[in-house]
Amino acid sequence: MAVVFILLCYFQISLALHYSDKFTEELVLKPLVQDQIYAHFQFTTIWDVDARSRDLFQSHLFSRALSEVIVRHNVQELHISLTAGLWKYETWGYPILDSAPGAEVWVWFKEDTKDIDTNWKQLTNSLSGLLCASLNQIDNTNSINPDISFAPTGIVSNKVNSSFVRYSTLPREIVCTENLTPWKKLLPCDSKLGLATLLNAGPIHNTRYHSLSIHLRPICRNAECDLSSIELTQSVDLVYDFTILGTRNWSLRKLFGQGIMNSCPLAESSTIYVEVTNNDTNIFHLSPTPDEYLLSTRGGFSGQFAKYIIKERAMTISASYSDNQMYTVNIPPPLHANQYKIGYGQQKGGLVTKIYNNHWAAIDVVVLQNLPWYIRYIYTH
Ligand SMILES: *[C@@H]1O[C@H](CO)[C@@H](O)[C@H](O)[C@H]1NC(C)=O
Ligand SMILES: *[C@@H]1O[C@H](CO)[C@@H](O)[C@H](O)[C@H]1NC(C)=O
Ligand SMILES: *[C@@H]1O[C@H](CO)[C@@H](O)[C@H](O)[C@H]1NC(C)=O
């Protein structure tokens, strides 16, 4: 009897260990051309649970409210963003994470999902409540299931079948700082500790661009990929204007209203990166001295970053420029697009989409356009 009991205990412990999860947080600060500074926050929770599991409720880091919604509606991948302002691709280059103006949601359902349209409607309703956004306005009249765009970003078991994806945008959704509070509730440390202490409604209100997002996908747990995990990435992208700040000399306190109070004890790592690539032409000094410098090469571009590790004490970072003038040449990104309305009425009204290729060679592009039903369309080249 005793032996059985011990074995059972052992089994329970190994099960508990099996459900492990980890949390990391990062902030990247990057000066942009034309006197802007870009801040990208990324909070990542990785949960070692089989993505096919229907019992996702045993985690101490993962938001229970969110995991319930995912299980109930058989979600494989979830992508939501709430964005105010326009990202200026031609001068700022690419953001770390793209998102459409207003609200954007796209979801891949699991392949055994019975009624996708009903699940989609109910899911967007639940998300609407969870994030205090009008996602409940999403229905089959403003949703599409694109064949090529919005492919899954995580692991897929079978051949991708676009009847399981739904995509919708609400470009008129007014995104405001009220969405920040429910978004922060999904973080393991809430907003009291770690990098989230920097996310305060007041200073964010003063930005030229702000975007909140949630991305959930299944990922490989090991190199063989015989086990999967679920990754939840919550991001905030902000662009500050130095003319609003009054100076190019920035600090965490000037940007966010306060410094960091303390690290989040649940975070496995908590880091801040400041891009210093342009320091040769725009000399600036950082205080305190960074923990180390890193060289990052990605997609043929290399950048230099100063790295800070957040420790268990209050900290702020400040940068001081020797010159108020910016001497950076604007190199437009390889590919960017814009779209605008012309004229009005049935005869003269129209929508123009321009795609610019600044790359030295031809690039294949896929254009996805979700036209409202009242627009008649004629193609011209
Ligand atoms: C995609 O899935 C739907 C629904 O299960 C099915 O009817 C359809 O045949 C599938 N298409 C392909 C190309 O497998
Ligand atoms: C930028 O370059 C100057 C001069 O080489 C150097 O003193 C300074 O520490 C650099 N700043 C950063 C943030 O690395
Ligand atoms: C930034 O601070 C430095 C040192 O405090 C000062 O010399 C410089 O004029 C300031 N630069 C700007 C652009 O305000």
Short mmCIF file of C-alpha atoms and ligand atoms in Angstrom, two decimals:
data_model
loop_
_atom_site.label_atom_id
_atom_site.label_comp_id
_atom_site.label_asym_id
_atom_site.label_seq_id
_atom_site.Cartn_x
_atom_site.Cartn_y
_atom_site.Cartn_z
CA MET A 1 0.00 0.00 0.00
CA ALA A 2 2.75 2.41 1.04
CA VAL A 3 4.62 1.68 -2.15
CA VAL A 4 1.62 2.54 -4.28
CA PHE A 5 1.17 5.76 -2.36
CA ILE A 6 4.77 6.83 -2.93
CA LEU A 7 4.53 5.98 -6.58
CA LEU A 8 1.37 8.05 -6.90
CA CYS A 9 3.07 11.00 -5.23
CA TYR A 10 6.01 10.68 -7.54
CA PHE A 11 3.70 10.61 -10.52
CA GLN A 12 1.93 13.74 -9.32
CA ILE A 13 5.18 15.62 -8.86
CA SER A 14 6.45 14.72 -12.29
CA LEU A 15 3.13 15.86 -13.74
CA ALA A 16 3.41 19.16 -11.92
CA LEU A 17 6.93 19.66 -13.24
CA HIS A 18 5.74 18.80 -16.71
CA TYR A 19 3.41 21.82 -16.69
CA SER A 20 6.24 24.31 -16.55
CA ASP A 21 6.10 27.81 -17.90
CA LYS A 22 8.47 30.71 -18.14
CA PHE A 23 8.24 34.43 -18.59
CA THR A 24 10.70 36.94 -20.10
CA GLU A 25 10.40 40.67 -20.72
CA GLU A 26 12.28 43.04 -23.02
CA LEU A 27 12.26 46.67 -24.04
CA VAL A 28 14.00 47.93 -27.19
CA LEU A 29 14.59 51.67 -27.59
CA LYS A 30 15.54 52.87 -31.04
CA PRO A 31 16.07 56.45 -32.23
CA LEU A 32 14.25 57.03 -35.54
CA VAL A 33 14.95 59.46 -38.36
CA GLN A 34 13.30 62.87 -37.94
CA ASP A 35 13.57 63.10 -34.20
CA GLN A 36 11.43 60.28 -32.98
CA ILE A 37 12.20 57.51 -30.57
CA TYR A 38 10.63 54.08 -30.88
CA ALA A 39 9.97 51.91 -27.81
CA HIS A 40 9.02 48.26 -28.27
CA PHE A 41 7.98 46.26 -25.19
CA GLN A 42 7.75 42.50 -25.45
CA PHE A 43 6.45 40.21 -22.70
CA THR A 44 6.69 36.52 -23.57
CA THR A 45 5.18 33.61 -21.70
CA ILE A 46 6.07 30.11 -22.88
CA TRP A 47 3.98 27.34 -21.55
CA ASP A 48 5.12 23.76 -21.92
CA VAL A 49 1.76 22.21 -22.53
CA ASP A 50 0.66 20.19 -25.53
CA ALA A 51 -0.98 22.70 -27.87
CA ARG A 52 -3.66 20.11 -28.68
CA SER A 53 -4.61 19.79 -25.03
CA ARG A 54 -8.10 20.78 -23.96
CA ASP A 55 -7.10 21.33 -20.37
CA LEU A 56 -5.04 24.50 -20.26
CA PHE A 57 -5.84 25.71 -16.80
CA GLN A 58 -2.80 24.72 -14.74
CA SER A 59 -0.39 27.59 -15.07
CA HIS A 60 0.79 30.18 -12.63
CA LEU A 61 1.87 32.66 -15.31
CA PHE A 62 -0.66 32.34 -18.08
CA SER A 63 -3.86 34.36 -17.81
CA ARG A 64 -6.71 32.02 -16.98
CA ALA A 65 -9.27 34.30 -18.63
CA LEU A 66 -7.38 34.08 -21.91
CA SER A 67 -6.69 30.35 -21.76
CA GLU A 68 -10.39 29.65 -21.14
CA VAL A 69 -11.37 31.59 -24.25
CA ILE A 70 -8.76 29.76 -26.34
CA VAL A 71 -9.87 26.32 -25.21
CA ARG A 72 -13.57 27.08 -25.52
CA HIS A 73 -13.26 28.21 -29.13
CA ASN A 74 -10.66 25.69 -30.27
CA VAL A 75 -8.09 28.36 -31.17
CA GLN A 76 -4.74 27.33 -32.59
CA GLU A 77 -3.30 30.80 -33.18
CA LEU A 78 -4.56 34.21 -32.12
CA HIS A 79 -3.33 37.64 -33.24
CA ILE A 80 -4.88 40.89 -32.03
CA SER A 81 -3.66 44.47 -32.31
CA LEU A 82 -5.14 47.80 -31.29
CA THR A 83 -3.34 50.70 -32.95
CA ALA A 84 -3.64 54.49 -32.96
CA GLY A 85 -1.66 56.61 -35.42
CA LEU A 86 0.11 55.60 -38.62
CA TRP A 87 3.53 53.97 -38.81
CA LYS A 88 5.62 55.91 -41.38
CA TYR A 89 7.36 53.08 -43.21
CA GLU A 90 9.14 55.29 -45.73
CA THR A 91 11.06 57.20 -43.04
CA TRP A 92 11.00 55.00 -39.95
CA GLY A 93 11.72 51.69 -41.69
CA TYR A 94 9.97 48.57 -40.43
CA PRO A 95 8.58 48.29 -36.91
CA ILE A 96 9.58 45.24 -34.88
CA LEU A 97 5.96 44.15 -35.11
CA ASP A 98 3.50 45.22 -37.82
CA SER A 99 -0.12 46.07 -37.24
CA ALA A 100 -3.01 47.64 -39.13
CA PRO A 101 -4.63 50.93 -38.05
CA GLY A 102 -7.50 50.52 -35.57
CA ALA A 103 -8.31 46.99 -34.45
CA GLU A 104 -7.04 43.91 -36.28
CA VAL A 105 -7.76 40.29 -35.38
CA TRP A 106 -6.82 37.08 -37.10
CA VAL A 107 -7.25 33.57 -35.83
CA TRP A 108 -6.38 30.07 -36.96
CA PHE A 109 -8.81 27.52 -35.57
CA LYS A 110 -7.84 23.91 -34.95
CA GLU A 111 -8.65 21.54 -37.77
CA ASP A 112 -11.32 19.67 -35.83
CA THR A 113 -13.38 22.83 -35.28
CA LYS A 114 -16.96 22.26 -36.33
CA ASP A 115 -18.61 25.60 -36.95
CA ILE A 116 -15.87 28.18 -37.64
CA ASP A 117 -18.24 31.11 -38.28
CA THR A 118 -20.04 30.66 -34.96
CA ASN A 119 -16.79 30.17 -33.03
CA TRP A 120 -15.33 33.26 -34.69
CA LYS A 121 -18.34 35.38 -33.73
CA GLN A 122 -18.34 34.10 -30.14
CA LEU A 123 -14.57 34.41 -29.81
CA THR A 124 -14.51 38.04 -30.96
CA ASN A 125 -17.35 38.72 -28.50
CA SER A 126 -15.33 37.22 -25.62
CA LEU A 127 -12.19 39.12 -26.68
CA SER A 128 -14.21 42.29 -26.84
CA GLY A 129 -15.03 41.90 -23.15
CA LEU A 130 -11.51 40.85 -22.24
CA LEU A 131 -9.90 43.90 -23.90
CA CYS A 132 -12.68 46.52 -23.66
CA ALA A 133 -12.59 47.01 -27.45
CA SER A 134 -15.51 46.86 -29.90
CA LEU A 135 -14.36 43.57 -31.42
CA ASN A 136 -17.97 42.40 -31.08
CA GLN A 137 -18.64 44.39 -34.29
CA ILE A 138 -16.75 41.69 -36.17
CA ASP A 139 -19.03 39.33 -38.05
CA ASN A 140 -19.14 37.47 -41.36
CA THR A 141 -19.77 40.65 -43.38
CA ASN A 142 -16.41 42.17 -42.43
CA SER A 143 -14.31 39.00 -42.13
CA ILE A 144 -12.36 37.10 -44.74
CA ASN A 145 -10.33 33.89 -44.92
CA PRO A 146 -7.26 34.76 -47.01
CA ASP A 147 -5.54 31.93 -48.88
CA ILE A 148 -1.95 33.22 -48.95
CA SER A 149 -1.65 36.17 -46.57
CA PHE A 150 -1.76 35.54 -42.83
CA ALA A 151 -0.34 32.03 -42.96
CA PRO A 152 0.16 30.43 -39.53
CA THR A 153 3.26 31.73 -37.71
CA GLY A 154 3.55 28.71 -35.41
CA ILE A 155 3.90 24.99 -36.05
CA VAL A 156 1.30 23.29 -38.22
CA SER A 157 0.57 19.59 -38.29
CA ASN A 158 -1.05 19.23 -41.71
CA LYS A 159 -1.18 21.05 -44.99
CA VAL A 160 -2.49 24.57 -44.35
CA ASN A 161 -6.18 24.92 -45.24
CA SER A 162 -7.43 28.50 -45.29
CA SER A 163 -10.98 27.52 -44.38
CA PHE A 164 -9.71 27.54 -40.76
CA VAL A 165 -8.47 31.15 -40.72
CA ARG A 166 -10.54 34.30 -40.12
CA TYR A 167 -9.25 37.84 -40.52
CA SER A 168 -10.93 41.17 -39.80
CA THR A 169 -10.02 44.81 -39.21
CA LEU A 170 -12.00 47.66 -37.73
CA PRO A 171 -9.98 50.62 -39.03
CA ARG A 172 -12.28 53.10 -37.33
CA GLU A 173 -11.90 51.58 -33.87
CA ILE A 174 -10.77 54.35 -31.56
CA VAL A 175 -7.88 52.91 -29.65
CA CYS A 176 -7.25 54.65 -26.40
CA THR A 177 -5.31 54.16 -23.24
CA GLU A 178 -8.38 52.52 -21.65
CA ASN A 179 -7.43 49.35 -23.51
CA LEU A 180 -4.14 49.30 -21.61
CA THR A 181 -5.58 48.33 -18.22
CA PRO A 182 -7.24 45.04 -19.32
CA TRP A 183 -4.19 44.27 -21.51
CA LYS A 184 -1.85 44.68 -18.51
CA LYS A 185 -4.05 42.34 -16.43
CA LEU A 186 -2.93 39.50 -18.71
CA LEU A 187 0.70 39.92 -17.57
CA PRO A 188 1.99 37.67 -14.77
CA CYS A 189 3.30 40.60 -12.71
CA ASP A 190 0.37 42.85 -13.61
CA SER A 191 1.71 46.40 -13.71
CA LYS A 192 3.29 46.68 -10.30
CA LEU A 193 6.73 45.23 -11.05
CA GLY A 194 9.20 44.99 -13.89
CA LEU A 195 8.97 46.66 -17.29
CA ALA A 196 5.18 46.96 -17.08
CA THR A 197 5.62 49.72 -14.47
CA LEU A 198 6.69 51.90 -17.40
CA LEU A 199 3.34 51.49 -19.15
CA ASN A 200 1.27 54.36 -17.85
CA ALA A 201 -1.69 55.86 -19.62
CA GLY A 202 -0.66 59.53 -19.30
CA PRO A 203 2.71 59.45 -21.10
CA ILE A 204 1.42 56.95 -23.69
CA HIS A 205 -1.34 59.38 -24.56
CA ASN A 206 1.38 61.80 -25.73
CA THR A 207 2.81 59.48 -28.38
CA ARG A 208 2.49 59.84 -32.16
CA TYR A 209 1.83 56.15 -32.58
CA HIS A 210 0.83 53.45 -30.14
CA SER A 211 -0.07 49.84 -30.63
CA LEU A 212 -0.98 47.07 -28.19
CA SER A 213 -0.92 43.49 -29.35
CA ILE A 214 -1.39 39.89 -28.31
CA HIS A 215 0.03 36.98 -30.31
CA LEU A 216 -0.49 33.38 -29.34
CA ARG A 217 0.88 30.39 -31.28
CA PRO A 218 2.12 26.83 -30.82
CA ILE A 219 5.93 26.48 -31.01
CA CYS A 220 8.42 23.60 -30.88
CA ARG A 221 9.65 22.70 -27.40
CA ASN A 222 12.82 20.98 -28.58
CA ALA A 223 14.94 20.64 -31.70
CA GLU A 224 13.14 17.48 -32.83
CA CYS A 225 9.81 19.26 -32.42
CA ASP A 226 8.18 16.11 -31.04
CA LEU A 227 6.74 18.24 -28.23
CA SER A 228 5.03 21.58 -28.50
CA SER A 229 4.55 24.57 -26.22
CA ILE A 230 2.28 27.59 -26.35
CA GLU A 231 3.85 31.00 -26.69
CA LEU A 232 2.00 34.15 -25.72
CA THR A 233 3.66 37.43 -26.75
CA GLN A 234 2.22 40.70 -25.55
CA SER A 235 3.72 43.81 -27.11
CA VAL A 236 3.43 47.55 -26.91
CA ASP A 237 4.90 49.75 -29.64
CA LEU A 238 5.24 53.48 -29.00
CA VAL A 239 6.71 56.33 -31.01
CA TYR A 240 7.58 59.52 -29.17
CA ASP A 241 8.28 62.81 -30.81
CA PHE A 242 11.20 64.82 -29.46
CA THR A 243 9.37 68.03 -30.27
CA ILE A 244 6.68 66.95 -27.79
CA LEU A 245 9.32 65.97 -25.21
CA GLY A 246 11.07 69.29 -25.81
CA THR A 247 14.56 67.75 -26.10
CA ARG A 248 16.40 64.89 -27.70
CA ASN A 249 17.94 64.05 -24.33
CA TRP A 250 15.59 61.29 -23.27
CA SER A 251 15.34 59.17 -20.14
CA LEU A 252 12.99 56.41 -19.00
CA ARG A 253 11.46 58.92 -16.64
CA LYS A 254 10.83 61.48 -19.41
CA LEU A 255 9.34 58.89 -21.75
CA PHE A 256 7.25 56.90 -19.29
CA GLY A 257 6.66 59.24 -16.37
CA GLN A 258 8.78 57.10 -14.03
CA GLY A 259 11.74 54.78 -13.86
CA ILE A 260 11.60 51.04 -13.09
CA MET A 261 10.76 50.38 -9.45
CA ASN A 262 11.74 46.73 -9.12
CA SER A 263 12.16 43.65 -11.29
CA CYS A 264 9.28 41.20 -11.76
CA PRO A 265 10.23 38.14 -9.65
CA LEU A 266 8.40 35.81 -12.04
CA ALA A 267 10.54 36.90 -14.99
CA GLU A 268 13.38 34.62 -16.02
CA SER A 269 15.04 37.60 -17.69
CA SER A 270 14.29 41.28 -17.85
CA THR A 271 16.34 43.35 -20.30
CA ILE A 272 16.50 46.72 -21.99
CA TYR A 273 18.27 47.24 -25.33
CA VAL A 274 19.14 50.67 -26.70
CA GLU A 275 20.10 50.85 -30.35
CA VAL A 276 23.39 52.71 -30.71
CA THR A 277 24.04 52.01 -34.42
CA ASN A 278 23.85 55.71 -35.36
CA ASN A 279 26.16 56.83 -32.57
CA ASP A 280 28.94 57.52 -35.06
CA THR A 281 27.03 60.42 -36.62
CA ASN A 282 24.71 61.29 -33.72
CA ILE A 283 26.96 61.12 -30.69
CA PHE A 284 25.10 60.40 -27.49
CA HIS A 285 26.06 59.13 -24.06
CA LEU A 286 24.13 56.66 -21.97
CA SER A 287 23.93 56.71 -18.23
CA PRO A 288 24.45 54.38 -16.38
CA THR A 289 27.06 52.46 -18.42
CA PRO A 290 25.42 49.49 -20.22
CA ASP A 291 26.08 45.94 -18.98
CA GLU A 292 27.35 44.99 -22.43
CA TYR A 293 27.24 45.82 -26.16
CA LEU A 294 25.83 43.44 -28.76
CA LEU A 295 25.98 43.27 -32.52
CA SER A 296 22.82 41.98 -34.14
CA THR A 297 22.61 40.95 -37.79
CA ARG A 298 19.20 40.31 -39.21
CA GLY A 299 18.01 40.24 -42.81
CA GLY A 300 21.28 41.67 -44.10
CA PHE A 301 21.24 44.68 -41.76
CA SER A 302 23.41 44.90 -38.71
CA GLY A 303 22.75 46.99 -35.66
CA GLN A 304 24.59 47.68 -32.45
CA PHE A 305 22.78 47.57 -29.13
CA ALA A 306 23.62 48.55 -25.58
CA LYS A 307 22.17 46.01 -23.14
CA TYR A 308 20.92 46.58 -19.58
CA ILE A 309 19.85 43.81 -17.21
CA ILE A 310 17.12 44.91 -14.81
CA LYS A 311 17.97 44.03 -11.23
CA GLU A 312 16.06 44.14 -7.99
CA ARG A 313 16.28 47.85 -7.48
CA ALA A 314 15.01 51.09 -8.92
CA MET A 315 16.67 52.21 -12.13
CA THR A 316 16.41 54.74 -14.91
CA ILE A 317 18.40 55.12 -18.12
CA SER A 318 19.14 58.45 -19.72
CA ALA A 319 20.71 59.52 -22.99
CA SER A 320 22.28 62.89 -23.69
CA TYR A 321 23.07 64.07 -27.20
CA SER A 322 25.87 66.47 -27.84
CA ASP A 323 23.99 68.06 -30.73
CA ASN A 324 20.36 68.93 -31.29
CA GLN A 325 20.65 68.16 -35.01
CA MET A 326 20.18 64.70 -36.45
CA TYR A 327 22.62 63.63 -39.15
CA THR A 328 21.15 60.38 -40.36
CA VAL A 329 20.47 59.66 -43.99
CA ASN A 330 17.04 58.26 -44.52
CA ILE A 331 17.27 54.91 -46.29
CA PRO A 332 13.75 53.82 -47.22
CA PRO A 333 12.93 50.15 -46.53
CA PRO A 334 13.05 47.71 -49.49
CA LEU A 335 9.27 47.56 -49.82
CA HIS A 336 6.52 49.86 -48.63
CA ALA A 337 3.01 50.78 -49.70
CA ASN A 338 0.41 53.42 -49.18
CA GLN A 339 -3.22 53.81 -49.98
CA TYR A 340 -5.58 56.74 -50.26
CA LYS A 341 -9.03 57.68 -51.47
CA ILE A 342 -9.57 59.93 -54.47
CA GLY A 343 -12.66 61.86 -55.53
CA TYR A 344 -16.08 60.75 -54.44
CA GLY A 345 -19.25 59.28 -55.88
CA GLN A 346 -19.80 56.42 -58.29
CA GLN A 347 -17.98 57.98 -61.26
CA LYS A 348 -14.92 59.69 -59.82
CA GLY A 349 -14.46 58.04 -56.46
CA GLY A 350 -11.66 55.55 -56.06
CA LEU A 351 -9.06 53.94 -53.90
CA VAL A 352 -5.38 54.11 -54.90
CA THR A 353 -2.80 51.66 -53.61
CA LYS A 354 0.85 52.33 -54.40
CA ILE A 355 3.58 49.79 -53.77
CA TYR A 356 7.20 50.97 -53.82
CA ASN A 357 10.08 48.63 -54.47
CA ASN A 358 13.42 50.17 -53.38
CA HIS A 359 15.20 46.86 -53.57
CA TRP A 360 17.70 46.33 -56.40
CA ALA A 361 15.77 43.33 -57.74
CA ALA A 362 12.15 42.44 -58.43
CA ILE A 363 10.16 41.17 -55.44
CA ASP A 364 7.06 38.97 -55.56
CA VAL A 365 4.31 40.51 -53.48
CA VAL A 366 0.89 39.34 -52.38
CA VAL A 367 -1.65 42.13 -52.03
CA LEU A 368 -4.68 41.54 -49.87
CA GLN A 369 -7.45 44.10 -50.06
CA ASN A 370 -10.60 43.84 -48.00
CA LEU A 371 -13.04 46.06 -49.87
CA PRO A 372 -16.33 47.14 -48.36
CA TRP A 373 -19.30 45.74 -50.31
CA TYR A 374 -20.34 49.20 -51.62
CA ILE A 375 -17.14 49.67 -53.65
CA ARG A 376 -17.18 48.56 -57.28
CA TYR A 377 -13.72 47.74 -58.46
CA ILE A 378 -11.84 48.03 -61.73
CA TYR A 379 -8.15 47.13 -62.00
CA THR A 380 -5.63 49.39 -63.71
CA HIS A 381 -1.87 48.97 -63.88
C1 LIG B 1 -10.32 22.40 -46.16
O1 LIG B 1 -11.20 22.06 -45.10
C2 LIG B 1 -12.57 22.03 -45.46
C3 LIG B 1 -13.39 21.85 -44.20
O2 LIG B 1 -12.93 20.74 -43.46
C4 LIG B 1 -12.78 20.93 -46.47
O3 LIG B 1 -14.14 20.91 -46.89
C5 LIG B 1 -11.89 21.20 -47.68
O4 LIG B 1 -11.98 20.15 -48.61
C6 LIG B 1 -10.43 21.38 -47.25
N1 LIG B 1 -9.65 21.79 -48.40
C7 LIG B 1 -8.51 21.21 -48.76
C8 LIG B 1 -7.80 21.79 -49.94
O5 LIG B 1 -8.03 20.29 -48.12
C1 LIG B 2 29.04 57.01 -28.69
O1 LIG B 2 30.33 57.32 -29.15
C2 LIG B 2 31.06 58.11 -28.24
C3 LIG B 2 32.36 58.54 -28.94
O2 LIG B 2 32.94 57.45 -29.58
C4 LIG B 2 31.32 57.33 -26.96
O3 LIG B 2 32.05 58.10 -26.04
C5 LIG B 2 29.94 56.98 -26.36
O4 LIG B 2 30.09 56.18 -25.20
C6 LIG B 2 29.09 56.24 -27.37
N1 LIG B 2 27.76 56.10 -26.84
C7 LIG B 2 27.16 54.94 -26.63
C8 LIG B 2 25.78 54.98 -26.11
O5 LIG B 2 27.69 53.88 -26.84
C1 LIG B 3 21.68 67.27 -23.50
O1 LIG B 3 22.35 67.28 -22.25
C2 LIG B 3 23.72 67.71 -22.35
C3 LIG B 3 24.40 67.49 -21.02
O2 LIG B 3 23.51 67.62 -19.98
C4 LIG B 3 23.72 69.18 -22.79
O3 LIG B 3 25.05 69.64 -22.91
C5 LIG B 3 23.02 69.25 -24.15
O4 LIG B 3 22.93 70.60 -24.57
C6 LIG B 3 21.65 68.65 -24.09
N1 LIG B 3 21.19 68.52 -25.46
C7 LIG B 3 19.99 68.88 -25.85
C8 LIG B 3 19.70 68.66 -27.29
O5 LIG B 3 19.15 69.34 -25.11
#
